[in-house]
PDB file of C-alpha atoms in Angstrom:
ATOM      1  CA  MET A 291      62.886 124.227 118.199  1.00  0.00           C
ATOM      2  CA  LYS A 292      63.260 126.368 121.337  1.00  0.00           C
ATOM      3  CA  THR A 293      62.497 123.237 123.361  1.00  0.00           C
ATOM      4  CA  LEU A 294      65.282 121.353 121.546  1.00  0.00           C
ATOM      5  CA  PHE A 295      67.750 124.164 122.253  1.00  0.00           C
ATOM      6  CA  ALA A 296      66.775 124.375 125.937  1.00  0.00           C
ATOM      7  CA  GLY A 297      67.004 120.594 126.220  1.00  0.00           C
ATOM      8  CA  SER A 298      70.449 120.661 124.624  1.00  0.00           C
ATOM      9  CA  LEU A 299      71.683 123.173 127.187  1.00  0.00           C
ATOM     10  CA  ALA A 300      70.293 121.059 130.030  1.00  0.00           C
ATOM     11  CA  ILE A 301      71.993 117.912 128.713  1.00  0.00           C
ATOM     12  CA  VAL A 302      75.377 119.590 128.369  1.00  0.00           C
ATOM     13  CA  ALA A 303      75.055 121.207 131.819  1.00  0.00           C
ATOM     14  CA  ALA A 304      74.350 117.789 133.334  1.00  0.00           C
ATOM     15  CA  LEU A 305      77.246 116.199 131.474  1.00  0.00           C
ATOM     16  CA  ALA A 306      79.606 118.939 132.643  1.00  0.00           C
ATOM     17  CA  CYS A 307      79.050 117.721 136.213  1.00  0.00           C
ATOM     18  CA  ALA A 308      79.995 114.135 135.360  1.00  0.00           C
ATOM     19  CA  PRO A 309      83.499 113.029 136.422  1.00  0.00           C
ATOM     20  CA  ALA A 310      86.085 112.160 133.803  1.00  0.00           C
ATOM     21  CA  SER A 311      89.088 109.949 134.442  1.00  0.00           C
ATOM     22  CA  ALA A 312      91.535 111.321 131.857  1.00  0.00           C
ATOM     23  CA  GLU A 313      91.896 113.790 129.048  1.00  0.00           C
ATOM     24  CA  VAL A 314      90.740 112.660 125.596  1.00  0.00           C
ATOM     25  CA  PHE A 315      91.581 115.646 123.386  1.00  0.00           C
ATOM     26  CA  ASP A 316      94.593 114.108 121.643  1.00  0.00           C
ATOM     27  CA  GLY A 317      94.226 111.659 118.750  1.00  0.00           C
ATOM     28  CA  PRO A 318      91.490 110.419 116.379  1.00  0.00           C
ATOM     29  CA  TYR A 319      87.767 110.399 117.191  1.00  0.00           C
ATOM     30  CA  LEU A 320      84.411 109.436 115.666  1.00  0.00           C
ATOM     31  CA  GLY A 321      80.960 110.618 116.684  1.00  0.00           C
ATOM     32  CA  GLY A 322      77.341 111.472 115.969  1.00  0.00           C
ATOM     33  CA  GLN A 323      75.284 114.617 116.464  1.00  0.00           C
ATOM     34  CA  VAL A 324      71.717 115.918 116.244  1.00  0.00           C
ATOM     35  CA  GLY A 325      70.187 119.360 116.456  1.00  0.00           C
ATOM     36  CA  TRP A 326      68.353 122.325 114.945  1.00  0.00           C
ATOM     37  CA  ASN A 327      68.955 123.720 111.456  1.00  0.00           C
ATOM     38  CA  HIS A 328      67.697 127.056 110.057  1.00  0.00           C
ATOM     39  CA  ASP A 329      68.080 127.771 106.309  1.00  0.00           C
ATOM     40  CA  LYS A 330      67.310 131.240 104.936  1.00  0.00           C
ATOM     41  CA  ILE A 331      67.316 131.451 101.132  1.00  0.00           C
ATOM     42  CA  GLY A 332      66.782 134.539  98.999  1.00  0.00           C
ATOM     43  CA  ARG A 333      67.934 134.338  95.392  1.00  0.00           C
ATOM     44  CA  ALA A 334      69.914 131.293  94.263  1.00  0.00           C
ATOM     45  CA  ASN A 335      71.648 130.786  90.933  1.00  0.00           C
ATOM     46  CA  THR A 336      71.273 127.131  89.927  1.00  0.00           C
ATOM     47  CA  ASP A 337      71.902 124.905  86.896  1.00  0.00           C
ATOM     48  CA  ILE A 338      68.301 125.524  85.799  1.00  0.00           C
ATOM     49  CA  GLY A 339      68.431 129.306  86.268  1.00  0.00           C
ATOM     50  CA  THR A 340      67.807 131.793  89.050  1.00  0.00           C
ATOM     51  CA  VAL A 341      65.394 130.594  91.717  1.00  0.00           C
ATOM     52  CA  GLU A 342      63.661 133.158  93.945  1.00  0.00           C
ATOM     53  CA  ILE A 343      62.698 131.745  97.346  1.00  0.00           C
ATOM     54  CA  ARG A 344      62.935 134.582  99.884  1.00  0.00           C
ATOM     55  CA  ASP A 345      61.855 132.398 102.782  1.00  0.00           C
ATOM     56  CA  SER A 346      63.338 130.290 105.598  1.00  0.00           C
ATOM     57  CA  ARG A 347      62.846 126.900 107.201  1.00  0.00           C
ATOM     58  CA  ASP A 348      63.576 125.339 110.591  1.00  0.00           C
ATOM     59  CA  SER A 349      64.295 121.614 110.659  1.00  0.00           C
ATOM     60  CA  PHE A 350      65.855 118.710 112.543  1.00  0.00           C
ATOM     61  CA  VAL A 351      69.323 117.599 111.433  1.00  0.00           C
ATOM     62  CA  GLY A 352      71.454 114.576 112.298  1.00  0.00           C
ATOM     63  CA  GLY A 353      74.795 113.246 111.170  1.00  0.00           C
ATOM     64  CA  VAL A 354      78.211 111.800 111.861  1.00  0.00           C
ATOM     65  CA  PHE A 355      81.682 113.293 112.139  1.00  0.00           C
ATOM     66  CA  ALA A 356      85.301 112.181 112.395  1.00  0.00           C
ATOM     67  CA  GLY A 357      88.457 114.072 113.187  1.00  0.00           C
ATOM     68  CA  TYR A 358      91.859 114.279 114.783  1.00  0.00           C
ATOM     69  CA  ASN A 359      92.980 116.399 117.758  1.00  0.00           C
ATOM     70  CA  HIS A 360      96.574 117.283 118.617  1.00  0.00           C
ATOM     71  CA  LYS A 361      97.556 118.875 121.898  1.00  0.00           C
ATOM     72  CA  VAL A 362     100.245 121.375 120.828  1.00  0.00           C
ATOM     73  CA  ALA A 363     100.648 122.958 124.289  1.00  0.00           C
ATOM     74  CA  PRO A 364      99.434 122.123 127.812  1.00  0.00           C
ATOM     75  CA  LYS A 365      96.195 124.087 127.250  1.00  0.00           C
ATOM     76  CA  VAL A 366      95.972 124.341 123.441  1.00  0.00           C
ATOM     77  CA  VAL A 367      94.393 121.769 121.100  1.00  0.00           C
ATOM     78  CA  LEU A 368      94.393 121.985 117.283  1.00  0.00           C
ATOM     79  CA  GLY A 369      92.548 119.613 114.977  1.00  0.00           C
ATOM     80  CA  VAL A 370      90.738 118.843 111.736  1.00  0.00           C
ATOM     81  CA  GLU A 371      87.250 117.409 111.313  1.00  0.00           C
ATOM     82  CA  GLY A 372      84.920 116.213 108.563  1.00  0.00           C
ATOM     83  CA  GLY A 373      81.190 115.620 108.818  1.00  0.00           C
ATOM     84  CA  PHE A 374      78.139 114.353 106.955  1.00  0.00           C
ATOM     85  CA  ALA A 375      74.545 115.341 107.793  1.00  0.00           C
ATOM     86  CA  ILE A 376      70.961 114.848 106.607  1.00  0.00           C
ATOM     87  CA  GLY A 377      68.001 117.078 107.477  1.00  0.00           C
ATOM     88  CA  ALA A 378      64.349 116.101 107.979  1.00  0.00           C
ATOM     89  CA  ASP A 379      61.531 118.040 106.273  1.00  0.00           C
ATOM     90  CA  ASP A 380      63.942 120.850 105.398  1.00  0.00           C
ATOM     91  CA  ALA A 381      62.745 122.014 101.953  1.00  0.00           C
ATOM     92  CA  VAL A 382      62.490 125.805 101.632  1.00  0.00           C
ATOM     93  CA  ARG A 383      59.519 126.711  99.389  1.00  0.00           C
ATOM     94  CA  ARG A 384      57.903 129.801  97.903  1.00  0.00           C
ATOM     95  CA  GLY A 385      55.120 129.321  95.368  1.00  0.00           C
ATOM     96  CA  PRO A 386      56.186 126.872  92.624  1.00  0.00           C
ATOM     97  CA  SER A 387      59.869 127.094  93.569  1.00  0.00           C
ATOM     98  CA  SER A 388      61.724 125.074  96.174  1.00  0.00           C
ATOM     99  CA  ILE A 389      65.225 124.117  97.286  1.00  0.00           C
ATOM    100  CA  ASP A 390      65.280 120.817  99.185  1.00  0.00           C
ATOM    101  CA  PRO A 391      68.698 119.892 100.700  1.00  0.00           C
ATOM    102  CA  SER A 392      69.441 116.165 100.374  1.00  0.00           C
ATOM    103  CA  TYR A 393      72.676 115.976 102.377  1.00  0.00           C
ATOM    104  CA  THR A 394      75.573 118.131 103.531  1.00  0.00           C
ATOM    105  CA  PHE A 395      79.246 117.490 104.112  1.00  0.00           C
ATOM    106  CA  ASP A 396      81.839 119.764 105.692  1.00  0.00           C
ATOM    107  CA  VAL A 397      85.563 119.935 106.403  1.00  0.00           C
ATOM    108  CA  SER A 398      86.974 122.310 108.994  1.00  0.00           C
ATOM    109  CA  ALA A 399      89.873 123.144 111.295  1.00  0.00           C
ATOM    110  CA  ARG A 400      89.367 123.452 115.047  1.00  0.00           C
ATOM    111  CA  ALA A 401      91.343 125.405 117.651  1.00  0.00           C
ATOM    112  CA  GLY A 402      90.582 124.934 121.322  1.00  0.00           C
ATOM    113  CA  TYR A 403      91.615 125.970 124.809  1.00  0.00           C
ATOM    114  CA  LEU A 404      91.400 123.616 127.810  1.00  0.00           C
ATOM    115  CA  VAL A 405      89.733 125.564 130.619  1.00  0.00           C
ATOM    116  CA  THR A 406      90.072 122.386 132.708  1.00  0.00           C
ATOM    117  CA  ASP A 407      91.658 119.012 131.895  1.00  0.00           C
ATOM    118  CA  GLN A 408      88.212 117.752 130.812  1.00  0.00           C
ATOM    119  CA  THR A 409      86.591 120.866 129.258  1.00  0.00           C
ATOM    120  CA  LEU A 410      87.571 122.277 125.864  1.00  0.00           C
ATOM    121  CA  LEU A 411      86.299 125.600 124.483  1.00  0.00           C
ATOM    122  CA  TYR A 412      86.850 125.757 120.728  1.00  0.00           C
ATOM    123  CA  VAL A 413      86.245 127.641 117.495  1.00  0.00           C
ATOM    124  CA  ARG A 414      86.102 126.217 113.998  1.00  0.00           C
ATOM    125  CA  GLY A 415      86.246 127.396 110.405  1.00  0.00           C
ATOM    126  CA  GLY A 416      86.095 125.610 107.082  1.00  0.00           C
ATOM    127  CA  TYR A 417      84.163 124.564 103.992  1.00  0.00           C
ATOM    128  CA  GLU A 418      80.570 123.283 103.678  1.00  0.00           C
ATOM    129  CA  ASN A 419      78.741 121.784 100.687  1.00  0.00           C
ATOM    130  CA  SER A 420      75.017 120.996 100.428  1.00  0.00           C
ATOM    131  CA  ARG A 421      73.506 118.874  97.654  1.00  0.00           C
ATOM    132  CA  ALA A 422      69.898 119.892  96.959  1.00  0.00           C
ATOM    133  CA  LYS A 423      66.898 119.172  94.772  1.00  0.00           C
ATOM    134  CA  ILE A 424      65.759 122.254  92.818  1.00  0.00           C
ATOM    135  CA  ARG A 425      62.259 122.911  91.491  1.00  0.00           C
ATOM    136  CA  THR A 426      60.981 125.974  89.635  1.00  0.00           C
ATOM    137  CA  SER A 427      58.549 126.911  86.874  1.00  0.00           C
ATOM    138  CA  GLY A 428      59.379 128.106  83.383  1.00  0.00           C
ATOM    139  CA  ILE A 429      57.667 128.540  80.037  1.00  0.00           C
ATOM    140  CA  ASP A 430      57.810 124.760  79.574  1.00  0.00           C
ATOM    141  CA  GLY A 431      56.212 124.046  82.950  1.00  0.00           C
ATOM    142  CA  THR A 432      57.845 122.722  86.108  1.00  0.00           C
ATOM    143  CA  ILE A 433      61.600 122.151  85.897  1.00  0.00           C
ATOM    144  CA  ARG A 434      63.467 119.874  88.334  1.00  0.00           C
ATOM    145  CA  ASP A 435      67.180 119.312  88.816  1.00  0.00           C
ATOM    146  CA  ARG A 436      69.884 118.867  91.441  1.00  0.00           C
ATOM    147  CA  ASP A 437      72.650 121.310  92.316  1.00  0.00           C
ATOM    148  CA  ASN A 438      75.405 121.953  94.853  1.00  0.00           C
ATOM    149  CA  PHE A 439      75.576 124.965  97.156  1.00  0.00           C
ATOM    150  CA  ASP A 440      78.887 125.546  98.865  1.00  0.00           C
ATOM    151  CA  GLY A 441      80.749 128.142 100.883  1.00  0.00           C
ATOM    152  CA  TRP A 442      82.490 128.879 104.148  1.00  0.00           C
ATOM    153  CA  SER A 443      81.417 128.079 107.677  1.00  0.00           C
ATOM    154  CA  VAL A 444      82.423 129.195 111.178  1.00  0.00           C
ATOM    155  CA  GLY A 445      81.367 128.144 114.635  1.00  0.00           C
ATOM    156  CA  GLY A 446      82.303 127.356 118.184  1.00  0.00           C
ATOM    157  CA  GLY A 447      81.355 125.291 121.149  1.00  0.00           C
ATOM    158  CA  VAL A 448      82.277 123.454 124.316  1.00  0.00           C
ATOM    159  CA  GLU A 449      83.310 119.793 124.595  1.00  0.00           C
ATOM    160  CA  ARG A 450      83.545 117.830 127.833  1.00  0.00           C
ATOM    161  CA  SER A 451      85.254 114.482 128.376  1.00  0.00           C
ATOM    162  CA  LEU A 452      82.960 112.073 130.251  1.00  0.00           C
ATOM    163  CA  THR A 453      85.344 109.100 130.420  1.00  0.00           C
ATOM    164  CA  ASP A 454      88.815 108.416 129.044  1.00  0.00           C
ATOM    165  CA  LYS A 455      87.148 107.493 125.706  1.00  0.00           C
ATOM    166  CA  VAL A 456      83.856 109.418 125.473  1.00  0.00           C
ATOM    167  CA  SER A 457      83.175 113.151 125.163  1.00  0.00           C
ATOM    168  CA  ALA A 458      80.054 115.284 124.623  1.00  0.00           C
ATOM    169  CA  ARG A 459      79.729 118.658 122.903  1.00  0.00           C
ATOM    170  CA  LEU A 460      77.363 121.569 122.334  1.00  0.00           C
ATOM    171  CA  GLU A 461      78.077 123.698 119.273  1.00  0.00           C
ATOM    172  CA  TYR A 462      76.781 126.573 117.137  1.00  0.00           C
ATOM    173  CA  ARG A 463      77.634 126.905 113.421  1.00  0.00           C
ATOM    174  CA  TYR A 464      76.978 129.456 110.705  1.00  0.00           C
ATOM    175  CA  ALA A 465      77.492 128.783 106.974  1.00  0.00           C
ATOM    176  CA  ASP A 466      77.221 131.105 103.963  1.00  0.00           C
ATOM    177  CA  LEU A 467      76.326 128.922 100.968  1.00  0.00           C
ATOM    178  CA  GLY A 468      75.406 131.752  98.584  1.00  0.00           C
ATOM    179  CA  GLY A 469      77.565 133.153  95.829  1.00  0.00           C
ATOM    180  CA  SER A 470      77.753 136.687  94.457  1.00  0.00           C
ATOM    181  CA  GLY A 471      74.295 138.273  94.549  1.00  0.00           C
ATOM    182  CA  GLU A 472      72.823 135.214  96.282  1.00  0.00           C
ATOM    183  CA  THR A 473      71.536 134.540  99.789  1.00  0.00           C
ATOM    184  CA  PHE A 474      71.740 131.105 101.389  1.00  0.00           C
ATOM    185  CA  ASP A 475      72.471 131.378 105.108  1.00  0.00           C
ATOM    186  CA  ARG A 476      72.503 128.392 107.470  1.00  0.00           C
ATOM    187  CA  HIS A 477      72.489 128.340 111.276  1.00  0.00           C
ATOM    188  CA  LYS A 478      72.864 125.165 113.361  1.00  0.00           C
ATOM    189  CA  VAL A 479      72.811 124.254 117.053  1.00  0.00           C
ATOM    190  CA  LEU A 480      74.162 120.743 117.568  1.00  0.00           C
ATOM    191  CA  VAL A 481      74.617 118.282 120.417  1.00  0.00           C
ATOM    192  CA  GLY A 482      77.145 115.512 119.808  1.00  0.00           C
ATOM    193  CA  VAL A 483      78.860 112.548 121.425  1.00  0.00           C
ATOM    194  CA  ALA A 484      82.285 111.294 120.315  1.00  0.00           C
ATOM    195  CA  TYR A 485      84.348 108.165 120.907  1.00  0.00           C
ATOM    196  CA  ASN A 486      88.054 108.937 121.159  1.00  0.00           C
ATOM    197  CA  PHE A 487      90.485 106.231 120.051  1.00  0.00           C
TER     198      PHE A 487
END
């Protein structure tokens, strides 16, 4: 995973040197992203009871996103974005119990500052929901079900326009998907490319 992160930084550094013909941070966009995901789960209250995991898992994640940017001032961009992602080999296990995320969707607001006409530094905050398969053991043997984990997320990153239609980004996100007395923390480092309409 360290190699993926280092590679992501190298890609974005190289893209930052590429010329761009016009700004793209105003209007609708659609894109895809890949990266590293780290889930840390302690105690989780589910539809089949309390599941004790107390472990973490690193995995690969990929997905798509769509949003809308609006330039409200010469250097300020505000927007909204929604995304959908799927992880690979991302089940967090401890003994007979496991939580295996199937997919995740999120909705967030973004606020950015144009440090140049082609480079946007931004922060985000919003809602994230992860659908997961649950497995645990009880007096009747192994119990399986599905449940939703949701909560708030925050993050930030840098996005660079490469052409008048295409931009690339590097981003970090944190999400808290645990409720009261629960622990389900998620960290992501993502590299994405967007087409701006």
